[in-house]
């Protein structure tokens, strides 16, 4: 057993910074000759919305004629975004710095970097100067690692303290004013720029939630901005507001901000519509937390003519089990039919995970084998969902999104939910 793994078994080890992480990150940055030193790095953290916000910022800056690099859960690159194969959002220090070096060598001026709480707690981005820090929201997640919500928030606040040192007190903290944890992030920087629907310096007004996107207005600095996105859902009001804040911080024009955000057509695994000519709707989305469930289901409530059929699981292994019952309860409240299946079970028995989720669905009135179904194999579960759907229904495939593997007890297996959904829909349509 390595020293690192031994130390990780000590209760509460993660409440203080392991010198191991800092030294590893420093060595990786030094070996790559501090590749981020010449880049303007926009670091984005939060529980939900990080990836979509990163893509919005990336597309906005690209549309404004900037040379921009991108590193997110979905992929990384400059002119072409390469698929991310592993499940890790923020790469380990060595790989992180290698990729930043490639981005810097391509001539990029900006880098949009998605950063998780794990990455921040472990100083994976140590040596990467943060020009602008962005916080999307902070909700229940990863308490298996951080143990307490306070530790989780503190880990994410490190990004803002790092940015404060980089810019010396300039406008570098973009904060969701509507989030209960906003004050902690705002206090970590000298001059935060806040956004929101209920409050904030950038406040969305006259919000319209459309089936194919959202639109709203912002009054700021004597100008009126009309923001439109091609991504639906109230959460994309927040994601786009964060992107607008970054654009303003870099002095982009109103036209550059508006056109840049509208230019983003979709993000892989985020509210992707699957259409093979069937008479019901099917969507693939990465939502996998109670908060993301609540936002997604509440946004869709009342917009569906038929029934809502939701399919999902919950990660096993050393992942937070306390979110499973709330996931089931939320899905049960909003869905007509709930289908529970595998989602990276790893070494945790699948039936244990599904039973825990099912308890939540049963709290909201669902009954097994009537409107609550437990189907361990995800392919079989998706096929069942499509065969069950009727005209006007909405089938939601949640939790895997963009991911290219599924983790079972015997290791990783290739997986592509979007491709599989298209394939299975063709078969259902032909039968």
Short mmCIF file of C-alpha atoms in Angstrom, two decimals:
data_model
loop_
_atom_site.label_atom_id
_atom_site.label_comp_id
_atom_site.label_asym_id
_atom_site.label_seq_id
_atom_site.Cartn_x
_atom_site.Cartn_y
_atom_site.Cartn_z
CA UNK A 1 0.00 0.00 0.00
CA UNK A 2 1.33 3.44 -0.98
CA UNK A 3 1.85 6.18 1.62
CA UNK A 4 -0.90 8.21 -0.06
CA UNK A 5 -3.47 5.40 0.18
CA UNK A 6 -2.44 4.69 3.78
CA UNK A 7 -2.94 8.32 4.78
CA UNK A 8 -6.29 8.46 2.98
CA UNK A 9 -7.58 5.73 5.30
CA UNK A 10 -7.01 7.95 8.34
CA UNK A 11 -10.40 9.39 9.47
CA UNK A 12 -10.64 13.10 8.71
CA UNK A 13 -7.44 13.22 6.67
CA UNK A 14 -9.15 15.36 4.04
CA UNK A 15 -9.93 18.20 6.44
CA UNK A 16 -6.34 19.41 6.14
CA UNK A 17 -4.18 19.84 3.07
CA UNK A 18 -1.93 16.90 2.34
CA UNK A 19 1.59 18.07 1.49
CA UNK A 20 1.59 15.19 -0.99
CA UNK A 21 -0.98 16.94 -3.21
CA UNK A 22 0.75 20.30 -3.19
CA UNK A 23 4.18 18.81 -3.94
CA UNK A 24 2.78 16.62 -6.74
CA UNK A 25 1.05 19.57 -8.36
CA UNK A 26 4.08 21.83 -7.99
CA UNK A 27 6.37 19.23 -9.59
CA UNK A 28 3.94 18.74 -12.49
CA UNK A 29 3.67 22.49 -13.13
CA UNK A 30 7.42 22.95 -12.84
CA UNK A 31 8.17 20.08 -15.23
CA UNK A 32 5.82 21.60 -17.81
CA UNK A 33 7.46 25.02 -17.23
CA UNK A 34 4.29 26.55 -15.71
CA UNK A 35 2.25 26.40 -18.93
CA UNK A 36 -0.65 28.52 -17.61
CA UNK A 37 1.58 31.49 -16.78
CA UNK A 38 0.84 33.28 -20.05
CA UNK A 39 -2.88 32.45 -20.15
CA UNK A 40 -5.91 34.25 -18.78
CA UNK A 41 -7.51 31.37 -16.90
CA UNK A 42 -11.23 31.43 -16.10
CA UNK A 43 -11.81 28.84 -13.35
CA UNK A 44 -15.38 27.59 -12.96
CA UNK A 45 -16.56 25.66 -9.90
CA UNK A 46 -19.92 24.66 -8.39
CA UNK A 47 -22.09 21.61 -7.87
CA UNK A 48 -24.17 21.87 -11.04
CA UNK A 49 -23.88 23.83 -14.27
CA UNK A 50 -20.07 23.97 -14.40
CA UNK A 51 -19.67 22.28 -17.79
CA UNK A 52 -22.44 24.21 -19.56
CA UNK A 53 -21.16 27.51 -18.12
CA UNK A 54 -17.65 26.66 -19.33
CA UNK A 55 -18.93 25.97 -22.84
CA UNK A 56 -20.91 29.23 -22.86
CA UNK A 57 -17.83 31.23 -21.85
CA UNK A 58 -15.67 29.33 -24.36
CA UNK A 59 -18.13 29.91 -27.24
CA UNK A 60 -18.65 33.57 -26.30
CA UNK A 61 -14.92 34.33 -26.29
CA UNK A 62 -14.39 32.35 -29.52
CA UNK A 63 -17.20 34.24 -31.23
CA UNK A 64 -15.55 37.48 -30.13
CA UNK A 65 -12.41 36.45 -32.07
CA UNK A 66 -10.35 35.25 -29.11
CA UNK A 67 -8.13 32.17 -29.16
CA UNK A 68 -9.53 30.06 -26.32
CA UNK A 69 -8.71 26.73 -24.71
CA UNK A 70 -11.26 24.59 -22.88
CA UNK A 71 -10.92 21.87 -20.22
CA UNK A 72 -14.15 20.37 -18.84
CA UNK A 73 -15.89 17.15 -17.85
CA UNK A 74 -16.99 16.66 -21.47
CA UNK A 75 -13.74 17.42 -23.27
CA UNK A 76 -10.73 19.65 -23.81
CA UNK A 77 -8.95 21.43 -26.64
CA UNK A 78 -8.79 24.70 -28.53
CA UNK A 79 -10.24 24.73 -32.04
CA UNK A 80 -11.43 21.13 -31.68
CA UNK A 81 -12.76 19.78 -28.38
CA UNK A 82 -11.43 16.26 -27.73
CA UNK A 83 -13.72 13.85 -25.89
CA UNK A 84 -12.98 13.24 -22.22
CA UNK A 85 -12.88 9.47 -21.71
CA UNK A 86 -12.28 9.24 -17.96
CA UNK A 87 -14.90 10.08 -15.31
CA UNK A 88 -12.62 12.65 -13.65
CA UNK A 89 -13.63 16.26 -14.33
CA UNK A 90 -10.31 17.89 -13.44
CA UNK A 91 -7.34 15.84 -14.64
CA UNK A 92 -4.51 14.84 -12.28
CA UNK A 93 -1.69 17.44 -12.08
CA UNK A 94 0.63 15.76 -14.60
CA UNK A 95 -2.03 15.34 -17.30
CA UNK A 96 -3.57 18.72 -16.46
CA UNK A 97 -0.29 20.55 -17.06
CA UNK A 98 0.49 18.53 -20.19
CA UNK A 99 -2.83 19.55 -21.70
CA UNK A 100 -2.42 23.18 -20.64
CA UNK A 101 1.01 23.14 -22.31
CA UNK A 102 -0.61 21.94 -25.56
CA UNK A 103 -3.25 24.67 -25.29
CA UNK A 104 -0.62 27.36 -24.58
CA UNK A 105 1.57 26.16 -27.47
CA UNK A 106 -1.40 26.46 -29.83
CA UNK A 107 -1.35 30.22 -29.28
CA UNK A 108 -4.38 30.42 -26.99
CA UNK A 109 -4.78 33.56 -24.92
CA UNK A 110 -7.59 32.30 -22.66
CA UNK A 111 -8.33 29.01 -20.91
CA UNK A 112 -11.73 28.06 -19.49
CA UNK A 113 -11.04 25.48 -16.79
CA UNK A 114 -13.66 23.44 -14.91
CA UNK A 115 -12.57 22.73 -11.34
CA UNK A 116 -14.18 20.32 -8.90
CA UNK A 117 -14.09 20.47 -5.12
CA UNK A 118 -11.84 17.38 -5.13
CA UNK A 119 -9.38 19.12 -7.45
CA UNK A 120 -9.34 22.26 -5.32
CA UNK A 121 -8.97 20.37 -2.05
CA UNK A 122 -6.11 18.37 -3.54
CA UNK A 123 -4.42 21.40 -5.13
CA UNK A 124 -4.42 19.79 -8.59
CA UNK A 125 -4.38 23.27 -10.13
CA UNK A 126 -1.57 24.53 -7.86
CA UNK A 127 0.65 26.70 -10.03
CA UNK A 128 -2.21 27.71 -12.34
CA UNK A 129 -2.91 31.45 -11.92
CA UNK A 130 -6.67 32.12 -11.93
CA UNK A 131 -7.68 35.33 -13.67
CA UNK A 132 -11.43 35.07 -13.05
CA UNK A 133 -13.16 32.68 -10.63
CA UNK A 134 -16.76 31.66 -11.29
CA UNK A 135 -19.19 29.99 -8.85
CA UNK A 136 -22.38 28.44 -10.28
CA UNK A 137 -24.04 27.05 -7.11
CA UNK A 138 -23.27 24.85 -4.11
CA UNK A 139 -25.63 22.07 -3.08
CA UNK A 140 -25.58 18.59 -1.55
CA UNK A 141 -22.79 16.56 -3.21
CA UNK A 142 -19.49 14.79 -2.48
CA UNK A 143 -20.00 14.64 1.27
CA UNK A 144 -18.56 11.13 1.10
CA UNK A 145 -15.22 12.89 0.53
CA UNK A 146 -15.57 16.23 2.33
CA UNK A 147 -17.62 14.83 5.25
CA UNK A 148 -19.36 18.14 5.98
CA UNK A 149 -21.03 20.80 3.83
CA UNK A 150 -18.77 23.45 5.40
CA UNK A 151 -15.65 21.60 4.20
CA UNK A 152 -17.22 21.27 0.75
CA UNK A 153 -17.86 25.03 0.52
CA UNK A 154 -14.38 25.80 1.87
CA UNK A 155 -12.78 23.67 -0.84
CA UNK A 156 -14.59 25.58 -3.59
CA UNK A 157 -13.75 28.95 -2.00
CA UNK A 158 -10.06 28.16 -2.55
CA UNK A 159 -10.57 29.01 -6.22
CA UNK A 160 -11.64 32.55 -5.28
CA UNK A 161 -8.74 33.07 -2.89
CA UNK A 162 -6.39 31.89 -5.63
CA UNK A 163 -7.92 34.37 -8.07
CA UNK A 164 -7.65 37.20 -5.55
CA UNK A 165 -3.89 36.66 -5.34
CA UNK A 166 -3.59 36.62 -9.14
CA UNK A 167 -5.41 39.84 -9.93
CA UNK A 168 -4.67 41.80 -6.76
CA UNK A 169 -8.24 42.70 -5.89
CA UNK A 170 -9.67 43.45 -9.33
CA UNK A 171 -13.09 42.16 -10.43
CA UNK A 172 -12.36 38.46 -10.48
CA UNK A 173 -15.10 36.77 -8.44
CA UNK A 174 -18.31 35.91 -10.32
CA UNK A 175 -20.87 34.77 -7.74
CA UNK A 176 -24.44 33.44 -7.92
CA UNK A 177 -26.23 35.88 -5.61
CA UNK A 178 -29.27 33.60 -5.27
CA UNK A 179 -27.24 30.75 -3.79
CA UNK A 180 -27.28 30.42 0.03
CA UNK A 181 -23.48 30.09 0.06
CA UNK A 182 -22.90 33.25 -2.00
CA UNK A 183 -21.57 35.28 0.95
CA UNK A 184 -18.63 32.94 1.49
CA UNK A 185 -17.47 33.32 -2.10
CA UNK A 186 -18.12 37.06 -2.22
CA UNK A 187 -16.05 37.57 0.95
CA UNK A 188 -13.13 35.65 -0.59
CA UNK A 189 -12.50 38.42 -3.14
CA UNK A 190 -12.29 42.21 -2.92
CA UNK A 191 -14.73 43.12 -5.68
CA UNK A 192 -17.17 40.34 -6.61
CA UNK A 193 -19.57 40.59 -9.53
CA UNK A 194 -22.86 38.98 -8.55
CA UNK A 195 -25.66 37.65 -10.74
CA UNK A 196 -29.07 36.08 -10.27
CA UNK A 197 -32.80 36.09 -10.91
CA UNK A 198 -33.84 37.27 -7.45
CA UNK A 199 -30.88 39.59 -6.91
CA UNK A 200 -27.33 40.48 -7.93
CA UNK A 201 -25.64 43.26 -9.89
CA UNK A 202 -26.55 41.32 -13.05
CA UNK A 203 -30.21 40.46 -12.53
CA UNK A 204 -32.25 38.64 -15.17
CA UNK A 205 -35.52 40.42 -15.89
CA UNK A 206 -38.55 39.39 -17.99
CA UNK A 207 -37.36 35.78 -18.03
CA UNK A 208 -39.01 33.53 -20.62
CA UNK A 209 -38.53 29.77 -20.45
CA UNK A 210 -39.09 28.33 -23.90
CA UNK A 211 -38.96 24.66 -25.03
CA UNK A 212 -35.90 25.40 -27.14
CA UNK A 213 -34.08 27.90 -24.91
CA UNK A 214 -34.41 30.82 -22.52
CA UNK A 215 -34.35 34.59 -22.92
CA UNK A 216 -34.23 37.56 -20.60
CA UNK A 217 -32.95 41.12 -20.23
CA UNK A 218 -30.18 42.65 -18.10
CA UNK A 219 -29.62 46.31 -17.32
CA UNK A 220 -25.99 47.01 -16.45
CA UNK A 221 -23.57 49.90 -16.92
CA UNK A 222 -26.11 52.01 -18.75
CA UNK A 223 -26.83 49.31 -21.34
CA UNK A 224 -29.66 46.83 -21.80
CA UNK A 225 -28.67 43.30 -22.80
CA UNK A 226 -31.10 40.89 -24.46
CA UNK A 227 -29.78 37.41 -23.74
CA UNK A 228 -31.03 34.36 -25.63
CA UNK A 229 -29.80 30.79 -25.37
CA UNK A 230 -30.53 27.63 -27.36
CA UNK A 231 -30.43 25.62 -24.15
CA UNK A 232 -33.72 25.24 -22.22
CA UNK A 233 -34.26 25.27 -18.46
CA UNK A 234 -34.22 27.89 -15.72
CA UNK A 235 -30.75 26.68 -14.72
CA UNK A 236 -29.46 27.94 -18.07
CA UNK A 237 -30.57 31.44 -17.10
CA UNK A 238 -28.04 31.17 -14.27
CA UNK A 239 -25.36 29.51 -16.42
CA UNK A 240 -25.64 32.21 -19.09
CA UNK A 241 -25.65 35.00 -16.49
CA UNK A 242 -22.29 33.71 -15.23
CA UNK A 243 -20.98 33.79 -18.79
CA UNK A 244 -22.25 37.35 -19.26
CA UNK A 245 -20.36 38.37 -16.11
CA UNK A 246 -17.13 36.99 -17.56
CA UNK A 247 -17.75 38.80 -20.85
CA UNK A 248 -18.27 42.09 -19.02
CA UNK A 249 -15.11 41.52 -16.98
CA UNK A 250 -13.17 41.24 -20.25
CA UNK A 251 -14.86 44.33 -21.72
CA UNK A 252 -16.65 42.49 -24.52
CA UNK A 253 -19.26 44.54 -26.33
CA UNK A 254 -22.99 43.98 -25.91
CA UNK A 255 -23.17 42.43 -29.38
CA UNK A 256 -20.25 40.08 -28.66
CA UNK A 257 -21.86 38.87 -25.44
CA UNK A 258 -25.34 38.43 -26.90
CA UNK A 259 -24.20 36.74 -30.12
CA UNK A 260 -21.59 34.61 -28.36
CA UNK A 261 -24.04 33.06 -25.92
CA UNK A 262 -26.63 32.46 -28.63
CA UNK A 263 -23.97 30.73 -30.77
CA UNK A 264 -23.76 27.72 -28.44
CA UNK A 265 -26.11 25.13 -29.94
CA UNK A 266 -25.72 22.34 -27.37
CA UNK A 267 -23.41 20.65 -24.88
CA UNK A 268 -22.97 16.89 -25.13
CA UNK A 269 -24.99 15.07 -22.48
CA UNK A 270 -26.79 18.21 -21.32
CA UNK A 271 -30.50 18.28 -22.26
CA UNK A 272 -29.79 16.51 -25.57
CA UNK A 273 -32.97 15.68 -27.48
CA UNK A 274 -32.97 12.22 -29.12
CA UNK A 275 -35.18 12.19 -32.20
CA UNK A 276 -35.66 9.19 -34.46
CA UNK A 277 -39.13 10.19 -35.60
CA UNK A 278 -40.88 8.66 -32.58
CA UNK A 279 -44.14 10.15 -31.29
CA UNK A 280 -42.73 10.86 -27.81
CA UNK A 281 -39.86 13.00 -26.56
CA UNK A 282 -36.56 11.60 -25.27
CA UNK A 283 -33.81 13.57 -23.54
CA UNK A 284 -30.35 12.57 -22.29
CA UNK A 285 -29.02 14.68 -19.41
CA UNK A 286 -26.19 14.40 -16.89
CA UNK A 287 -28.32 15.38 -13.87
CA UNK A 288 -27.28 13.17 -10.95
CA UNK A 289 -27.79 15.16 -7.74
CA UNK A 290 -30.94 16.02 -5.76
CA UNK A 291 -30.53 19.70 -6.61
CA UNK A 292 -30.12 19.08 -10.35
CA UNK A 293 -33.15 16.75 -10.23
CA UNK A 294 -35.29 19.39 -8.53
CA UNK A 295 -34.29 22.05 -11.04
CA UNK A 296 -34.73 19.84 -14.09
CA UNK A 297 -38.06 18.30 -13.08
CA UNK A 298 -39.59 21.56 -11.83
CA UNK A 299 -38.60 23.31 -15.07
CA UNK A 300 -40.25 20.59 -17.15
CA UNK A 301 -43.38 20.36 -14.99
CA UNK A 302 -46.41 21.52 -16.94
CA UNK A 303 -44.60 21.54 -20.31
CA UNK A 304 -45.23 17.86 -21.11
CA UNK A 305 -48.52 16.82 -22.75
CA UNK A 306 -48.19 13.17 -21.81
CA UNK A 307 -46.48 11.32 -18.98
CA UNK A 308 -42.97 11.84 -17.59
CA UNK A 309 -40.89 8.66 -17.53
CA UNK A 310 -37.59 9.07 -15.69
CA UNK A 311 -34.70 6.61 -15.73
CA UNK A 312 -31.62 6.89 -13.53
CA UNK A 313 -29.40 5.28 -10.89
CA UNK A 314 -26.79 6.50 -8.42
CA UNK A 315 -23.04 5.99 -8.30
CA UNK A 316 -21.61 3.24 -6.10
CA UNK A 317 -18.13 2.73 -4.72
CA UNK A 318 -16.99 5.39 -2.27
CA UNK A 319 -19.71 7.80 -3.41
CA UNK A 320 -22.21 9.63 -1.24
CA UNK A 321 -25.13 7.25 -0.52
CA UNK A 322 -27.18 9.88 1.33
CA UNK A 323 -28.32 11.47 -1.93
CA UNK A 324 -30.02 8.31 -3.21
CA UNK A 325 -33.28 8.49 -1.26
CA UNK A 326 -33.78 12.22 -2.03
CA UNK A 327 -33.17 11.49 -5.74
CA UNK A 328 -35.88 8.85 -5.66
CA UNK A 329 -38.32 11.08 -3.79
CA UNK A 330 -37.87 14.01 -6.18
CA UNK A 331 -38.18 11.81 -9.27
CA UNK A 332 -41.22 10.09 -7.77
CA UNK A 333 -42.90 13.42 -7.09
CA UNK A 334 -42.55 14.72 -10.64
CA UNK A 335 -42.61 11.50 -12.72
CA UNK A 336 -45.51 9.29 -13.72
CA UNK A 337 -43.17 6.32 -14.10
CA UNK A 338 -39.76 5.85 -12.42
CA UNK A 339 -37.26 3.32 -13.76
CA UNK A 340 -34.21 2.65 -11.59
CA UNK A 341 -31.08 1.14 -13.09
CA UNK A 342 -27.29 1.02 -12.87
CA UNK A 343 -25.08 4.10 -12.92
CA UNK A 344 -21.45 3.25 -12.21
CA UNK A 345 -22.23 0.77 -9.43
CA UNK A 346 -18.52 -0.08 -9.10
CA UNK A 347 -18.06 -2.48 -6.18
CA UNK A 348 -21.39 -1.66 -4.50
CA UNK A 349 -24.14 -4.27 -5.06
CA UNK A 350 -26.59 -2.82 -7.58
CA UNK A 351 -29.64 -4.07 -5.70
CA UNK A 352 -28.48 -2.17 -2.61
CA UNK A 353 -28.28 1.10 -4.55
CA UNK A 354 -31.62 0.60 -6.28
CA UNK A 355 -33.38 -0.29 -3.02
CA UNK A 356 -32.07 2.91 -1.39
CA UNK A 357 -33.36 5.04 -4.29
CA UNK A 358 -36.65 3.11 -4.37
CA UNK A 359 -37.36 4.00 -0.74
CA UNK A 360 -37.41 7.66 -1.74
CA UNK A 361 -39.67 7.01 -4.73
CA UNK A 362 -42.04 5.03 -2.48
CA UNK A 363 -42.22 7.99 -0.07
CA UNK A 364 -43.72 10.01 -2.93
CA UNK A 365 -46.31 7.31 -3.61
CA UNK A 366 -44.69 5.11 -6.24
CA UNK A 367 -45.43 1.36 -6.13
CA UNK A 368 -43.02 -1.31 -7.36
CA UNK A 369 -43.97 -3.03 -10.60
CA UNK A 370 -46.80 -0.55 -11.10
CA UNK A 371 -45.14 2.82 -11.68
CA UNK A 372 -41.74 2.04 -10.12
CA UNK A 373 -39.47 -0.47 -11.86
CA UNK A 374 -36.03 -1.76 -10.86
CA UNK A 375 -34.09 -2.98 -13.91
CA UNK A 376 -30.38 -3.47 -13.11
CA UNK A 377 -29.05 -3.59 -16.70
CA UNK A 378 -29.11 -0.06 -18.11
CA UNK A 379 -29.56 -1.12 -21.73
CA UNK A 380 -32.58 -3.24 -20.79
CA UNK A 381 -33.92 -0.35 -18.71
CA UNK A 382 -33.67 2.15 -21.58
CA UNK A 383 -35.31 -0.31 -23.95
CA UNK A 384 -38.15 -0.80 -21.44
CA UNK A 385 -38.58 2.98 -21.09
CA UNK A 386 -38.93 3.44 -24.85
CA UNK A 387 -41.31 0.51 -25.20
CA UNK A 388 -43.44 1.88 -22.35
CA UNK A 389 -43.66 5.41 -23.78
CA UNK A 390 -46.79 6.58 -25.57
CA UNK A 391 -47.48 9.51 -27.85
CA UNK A 392 -46.76 12.82 -26.11
CA UNK A 393 -44.73 11.28 -23.27
CA UNK A 394 -41.29 12.49 -22.18
CA UNK A 395 -38.54 9.96 -21.42
CA UNK A 396 -35.64 11.33 -19.36
CA UNK A 397 -32.39 9.34 -19.35
CA UNK A 398 -30.43 10.83 -16.45
CA UNK A 399 -27.03 10.47 -14.83
CA UNK A 400 -24.65 9.34 -17.60
CA UNK A 401 -24.89 12.21 -20.07
CA UNK A 402 -21.66 12.55 -22.04
CA UNK A 403 -19.72 9.78 -20.28
CA UNK A 404 -18.00 7.22 -22.49
CA UNK A 405 -17.70 4.40 -19.96
CA UNK A 406 -19.86 2.74 -17.32
CA UNK A 407 -18.15 1.33 -14.23
CA UNK A 408 -19.19 -2.08 -12.94
CA UNK A 409 -17.68 -4.46 -10.38
CA UNK A 410 -15.34 -5.93 -13.01
CA UNK A 411 -14.10 -2.54 -14.26
CA UNK A 412 -14.97 0.00 -16.95
CA UNK A 413 -17.04 -0.84 -20.02
CA UNK A 414 -17.56 1.33 -23.13
CA UNK A 415 -20.74 3.40 -22.95
CA UNK A 416 -22.36 6.10 -25.05
CA UNK A 417 -25.89 6.90 -23.88
CA UNK A 418 -26.70 9.23 -26.77
CA UNK A 419 -25.67 6.69 -29.44
CA UNK A 420 -27.41 3.87 -27.58
CA UNK A 421 -30.63 5.87 -27.29
CA UNK A 422 -30.65 6.54 -31.03
CA UNK A 423 -29.99 2.87 -31.76
CA UNK A 424 -32.71 1.57 -29.42
CA UNK A 425 -35.26 4.12 -30.68
CA UNK A 426 -34.74 2.91 -34.24
CA UNK A 427 -35.44 -0.65 -33.12
CA UNK A 428 -38.54 0.38 -31.15
CA UNK A 429 -39.83 2.35 -34.15
CA UNK A 430 -39.33 -0.62 -36.47
CA UNK A 431 -41.03 -3.14 -34.18
#
